[in-house]
Amino acid sequence: MLATPAFDGVETFWLLNTDTKPAPGALDALCARLNARPDVGLCGSTLCYAHAPDVVQAAGGCTLCPLTGRTSFLMGGAARSQALAADPAAVEARMACLVGASVLVRRRVLRAVGLLPKAYFLYYEDAAFGIEARRAGFSPAWAPRSLVIHKEGGSTGARGGGHASSKPARSRLMDYLAIRNRIYLSSAAIIRAFCPQPWQAWPGWRSTGCAGARPTGCR
């Protein structure tokens, strides 16, 4: 993709889910945060629920427990006004990886890490990509004023709940993929800890992470 002539001179790429609706200025806020943090490689938006646009789904990213593969959204369930008033640096310090619904990525990150891993189809590919980026030396950032409305589960056809605490109802196939990919994440952490070299072909190899804080919303 990066070798395509149409992308010559492009230094950042906006990864955006099909079930999202960016607010005006969302991309400008992402660019401003990256410009203010030349040390980071990728930046996430403030994601809010489509059925409750004043409620935060995730402040850019999430924490990750490497032994279980479980992610917890940062500031999940908080009021949008709280996210706007939060200190980005404090949130970023707790962040293991970004939620892939809206991420602005520098070109050099894609050159170093590659694209999102296909082995994690539909679920946790953003976590796998983000953790690999961190391992390559690229920290994540968060742009609080980059507001993106997210119809959670819209890309997979899940039936959403009626309020912010509801989880979309997924098919058995979607549940299988989510659980399988969590196993990939946790197996990668265990393999790296005890047998770091011989298993690089394993699909879960390209991701691990560091644990964070109290769960506020999970996948």
Short mmCIF file of C-alpha atoms in Angstrom, two decimals:
data_model
loop_
_atom_site.label_atom_id
_atom_site.label_comp_id
_atom_site.label_asym_id
_atom_site.label_seq_id
_atom_site.Cartn_x
_atom_site.Cartn_y
_atom_site.Cartn_z
CA MET A 1 0.00 0.00 0.00
CA LEU A 2 2.73 2.48 0.95
CA ALA A 3 4.43 1.90 -2.40
CA THR A 4 1.33 3.04 -4.31
CA PRO A 5 2.13 6.29 -6.18
CA ALA A 6 -1.17 7.81 -5.00
CA PHE A 7 0.20 7.78 -1.45
CA ASP A 8 3.50 9.50 -2.25
CA GLY A 9 4.04 12.33 0.22
CA VAL A 10 1.29 11.13 2.57
CA GLU A 11 2.73 11.06 6.09
CA THR A 12 -0.33 9.98 8.10
CA PHE A 13 -3.25 7.63 7.51
CA TRP A 14 -6.64 7.78 9.21
CA LEU A 15 -7.99 4.35 10.11
CA LEU A 16 -11.76 4.76 10.53
CA ASN A 17 -14.44 2.12 11.08
CA THR A 18 -17.39 1.95 8.71
CA ASP A 19 -19.78 2.23 11.68
CA THR A 20 -18.47 5.61 12.83
CA LYS A 21 -19.47 9.23 12.27
CA PRO A 22 -16.71 11.76 12.94
CA ALA A 23 -17.79 15.13 14.29
CA PRO A 24 -16.59 18.27 12.48
CA GLY A 25 -12.98 18.94 13.41
CA ALA A 26 -12.27 15.35 14.48
CA LEU A 27 -9.40 14.93 12.04
CA ASP A 28 -8.00 18.40 12.79
CA ALA A 29 -7.83 17.49 16.49
CA LEU A 30 -5.98 14.25 15.71
CA CYS A 31 -3.46 16.09 13.54
CA ALA A 32 -2.96 18.77 16.18
CA ARG A 33 -2.23 16.17 18.87
CA LEU A 34 0.27 14.32 16.67
CA ASN A 35 1.95 17.60 15.75
CA ALA A 36 2.21 18.45 19.44
CA ARG A 37 3.70 15.03 20.21
CA PRO A 38 6.37 14.24 17.59
CA ASP A 39 7.54 11.40 19.86
CA VAL A 40 4.35 9.35 19.37
CA GLY A 41 3.41 7.30 16.34
CA LEU A 42 -0.38 7.06 16.46
CA CYS A 43 -3.32 8.91 18.01
CA GLY A 44 -6.88 7.93 18.88
CA SER A 45 -10.17 9.81 19.15
CA THR A 46 -12.77 10.17 21.89
CA LEU A 47 -15.31 7.51 20.97
CA CYS A 48 -18.93 7.99 22.08
CA TYR A 49 -21.90 5.68 21.67
CA ALA A 50 -24.30 6.29 18.77
CA HIS A 51 -27.30 5.65 21.02
CA ALA A 52 -25.85 7.85 23.80
CA PRO A 53 -23.58 10.44 22.18
CA ASP A 54 -22.83 12.18 25.48
CA VAL A 55 -21.42 8.95 26.97
CA VAL A 56 -17.82 7.91 26.33
CA GLN A 57 -17.09 4.46 24.97
CA ALA A 58 -13.32 4.97 25.13
CA ALA A 59 -10.93 7.86 25.68
CA GLY A 60 -8.73 6.90 22.75
CA GLY A 61 -7.71 3.46 23.93
CA CYS A 62 -7.72 0.81 26.59
CA THR A 63 -5.69 -1.12 29.10
CA LEU A 64 -4.80 -4.74 28.41
CA CYS A 65 -4.23 -7.73 30.66
CA PRO A 66 -1.60 -9.83 28.85
CA LEU A 67 -2.47 -13.11 30.58
CA THR A 68 -6.19 -13.02 29.68
CA GLY A 69 -6.18 -10.79 26.59
CA ARG A 70 -8.93 -8.71 28.19
CA THR A 71 -9.12 -5.02 27.30
CA SER A 72 -10.73 -2.30 29.40
CA PHE A 73 -11.78 0.99 27.81
CA LEU A 74 -10.30 4.10 29.38
CA MET A 75 -12.99 6.40 30.80
CA GLY A 76 -15.65 4.02 29.49
CA GLY A 77 -19.11 5.15 30.64
CA ALA A 78 -17.94 8.63 31.64
CA ALA A 79 -19.70 11.77 30.48
CA ARG A 80 -18.27 13.36 27.37
CA SER A 81 -17.69 16.57 29.33
CA GLN A 82 -15.40 14.63 31.68
CA ALA A 83 -13.31 13.43 28.77
CA LEU A 84 -12.97 16.95 27.42
CA ALA A 85 -11.73 18.11 30.82
CA ALA A 86 -9.32 15.20 31.35
CA ASP A 87 -5.55 15.51 31.14
CA PRO A 88 -4.49 13.65 27.95
CA ALA A 89 -1.06 12.81 29.36
CA ALA A 90 -2.59 11.13 32.42
CA VAL A 91 -4.86 9.00 30.24
CA GLU A 92 -2.04 8.14 27.84
CA ALA A 93 0.11 6.96 30.75
CA ARG A 94 -2.46 4.22 31.47
CA MET A 95 -2.99 3.27 27.82
CA ALA A 96 -1.75 -0.06 26.46
CA CYS A 97 -3.17 0.42 22.95
CA LEU A 98 -5.71 2.41 20.96
CA VAL A 99 -9.23 1.38 20.00
CA GLY A 100 -9.12 0.99 16.23
CA ALA A 101 -12.44 2.67 15.41
CA SER A 102 -10.59 5.93 14.80
CA VAL A 103 -6.79 6.11 14.75
CA LEU A 104 -4.40 8.45 12.96
CA VAL A 105 -1.16 6.60 12.18
CA ARG A 106 2.16 7.97 11.01
CA ARG A 107 3.63 6.50 7.85
CA ARG A 108 6.80 5.46 9.65
CA VAL A 109 4.77 3.27 12.01
CA LEU A 110 3.26 1.36 9.10
CA ARG A 111 6.72 0.96 7.57
CA ALA A 112 8.09 -0.46 10.80
CA VAL A 113 5.14 -2.62 11.89
CA GLY A 114 3.10 -3.31 8.77
CA LEU A 115 -0.67 -3.25 8.46
CA LEU A 116 -3.18 -4.59 10.96
CA PRO A 117 -2.58 -8.36 11.32
CA LYS A 118 -5.03 -10.47 9.31
CA ALA A 119 -4.85 -13.31 11.84
CA TYR A 120 -6.97 -11.16 14.19
CA PHE A 121 -9.92 -10.83 11.81
CA LEU A 122 -12.71 -8.60 13.22
CA TYR A 123 -11.57 -8.48 16.86
CA TYR A 124 -8.39 -7.33 18.65
CA GLU A 125 -6.47 -6.55 15.48
CA ASP A 126 -6.24 -2.98 16.78
CA ALA A 127 -4.79 -4.23 20.07
CA ALA A 128 -2.31 -6.50 18.26
CA PHE A 129 -1.24 -3.65 15.98
CA GLY A 130 -0.99 -1.13 18.80
CA ILE A 131 1.06 -3.36 21.04
CA GLU A 132 3.43 -4.21 18.19
CA ALA A 133 3.78 -0.49 17.48
CA ARG A 134 4.64 0.12 21.13
CA ARG A 135 7.24 -2.66 21.02
CA ALA A 136 8.77 -0.92 17.99
CA GLY A 137 9.09 2.29 20.03
CA PHE A 138 5.92 4.14 18.97
CA SER A 139 3.77 5.29 21.88
CA PRO A 140 0.02 6.01 21.49
CA ALA A 141 -1.61 9.40 22.10
CA TRP A 142 -5.17 10.61 22.61
CA ALA A 143 -6.90 13.68 21.17
CA PRO A 144 -9.80 14.48 23.55
CA ARG A 145 -11.48 16.90 21.15
CA SER A 146 -11.46 14.46 18.25
CA LEU A 147 -15.04 13.27 18.73
CA VAL A 148 -16.19 10.19 16.81
CA ILE A 149 -19.63 8.64 17.25
CA HIS A 150 -19.39 4.86 17.16
CA LYS A 151 -22.25 2.46 16.54
CA GLU A 152 -20.60 -0.35 18.47
CA GLY A 153 -20.99 -3.66 16.66
CA GLY A 154 -22.20 -1.97 13.46
CA SER A 155 -19.36 -3.41 11.37
CA THR A 156 -20.31 -6.96 12.37
CA GLY A 157 -24.09 -6.57 12.35
CA ALA A 158 -24.42 -6.94 16.13
CA ARG A 159 -27.67 -5.75 17.68
CA GLY A 160 -26.95 -2.87 20.05
CA GLY A 161 -28.44 -2.37 23.49
CA GLY A 162 -30.74 0.47 24.47
CA HIS A 163 -28.39 2.28 26.83
CA ALA A 164 -24.71 2.91 27.38
CA SER A 165 -24.17 -0.04 29.70
CA SER A 166 -25.60 -2.54 27.21
CA LYS A 167 -23.37 -4.74 25.08
CA PRO A 168 -24.33 -5.53 21.48
CA ALA A 169 -25.81 -8.99 20.97
CA ARG A 170 -23.36 -10.93 18.79
CA SER A 171 -23.73 -14.11 16.80
CA ARG A 172 -21.96 -17.28 17.87
CA LEU A 173 -19.43 -16.76 15.08
CA MET A 174 -18.60 -13.29 16.37
CA ASP A 175 -18.24 -14.62 19.91
CA TYR A 176 -15.94 -17.36 18.63
CA LEU A 177 -13.71 -14.87 16.81
CA ALA A 178 -13.53 -12.58 19.83
CA ILE A 179 -12.61 -15.41 22.21
CA ARG A 180 -10.14 -16.95 19.75
CA ASN A 181 -8.33 -13.66 19.25
CA ARG A 182 -8.15 -13.04 22.99
CA ILE A 183 -6.41 -16.41 23.23
CA TYR A 184 -3.98 -15.25 20.53
CA LEU A 185 -3.15 -12.15 22.60
CA SER A 186 -2.64 -14.01 25.85
CA SER A 187 -0.69 -16.85 24.22
CA ALA A 188 1.66 -14.31 22.68
CA ALA A 189 2.45 -12.85 26.10
CA ILE A 190 3.16 -16.29 27.56
CA ILE A 191 5.28 -17.37 24.58
CA ARG A 192 7.36 -14.20 24.72
CA ALA A 193 7.88 -14.59 28.46
CA PHE A 194 9.03 -18.21 28.45
CA CYS A 195 10.11 -19.08 24.90
CA PRO A 196 10.74 -15.84 23.01
CA GLN A 197 12.26 -17.06 19.72
CA PRO A 198 10.97 -20.33 18.22
CA TRP A 199 7.26 -19.46 17.90
CA GLN A 200 7.30 -16.41 15.65
CA ALA A 201 5.02 -18.06 13.09
CA TRP A 202 2.20 -18.47 15.63
CA PRO A 203 -0.73 -16.17 14.68
CA GLY A 204 -0.81 -14.57 18.11
CA TRP A 205 2.91 -13.82 18.08
CA ARG A 206 2.54 -10.22 16.97
CA SER A 207 0.84 -8.95 20.11
CA THR A 208 1.22 -8.68 23.83
CA GLY A 209 0.77 -5.85 26.29
CA CYS A 210 0.90 -4.50 29.79
CA ALA A 211 -1.87 -4.55 32.36
CA GLY A 212 -3.63 -1.35 33.30
CA ALA A 213 -6.35 -0.21 35.61
CA ARG A 214 -9.83 -1.04 36.88
CA PRO A 215 -12.13 -2.19 34.03
CA THR A 216 -14.60 0.45 32.85
CA GLY A 217 -15.81 -1.25 29.68
CA CYS A 218 -14.59 -4.41 28.00
CA ARG A 219 -14.70 -6.33 24.76
#
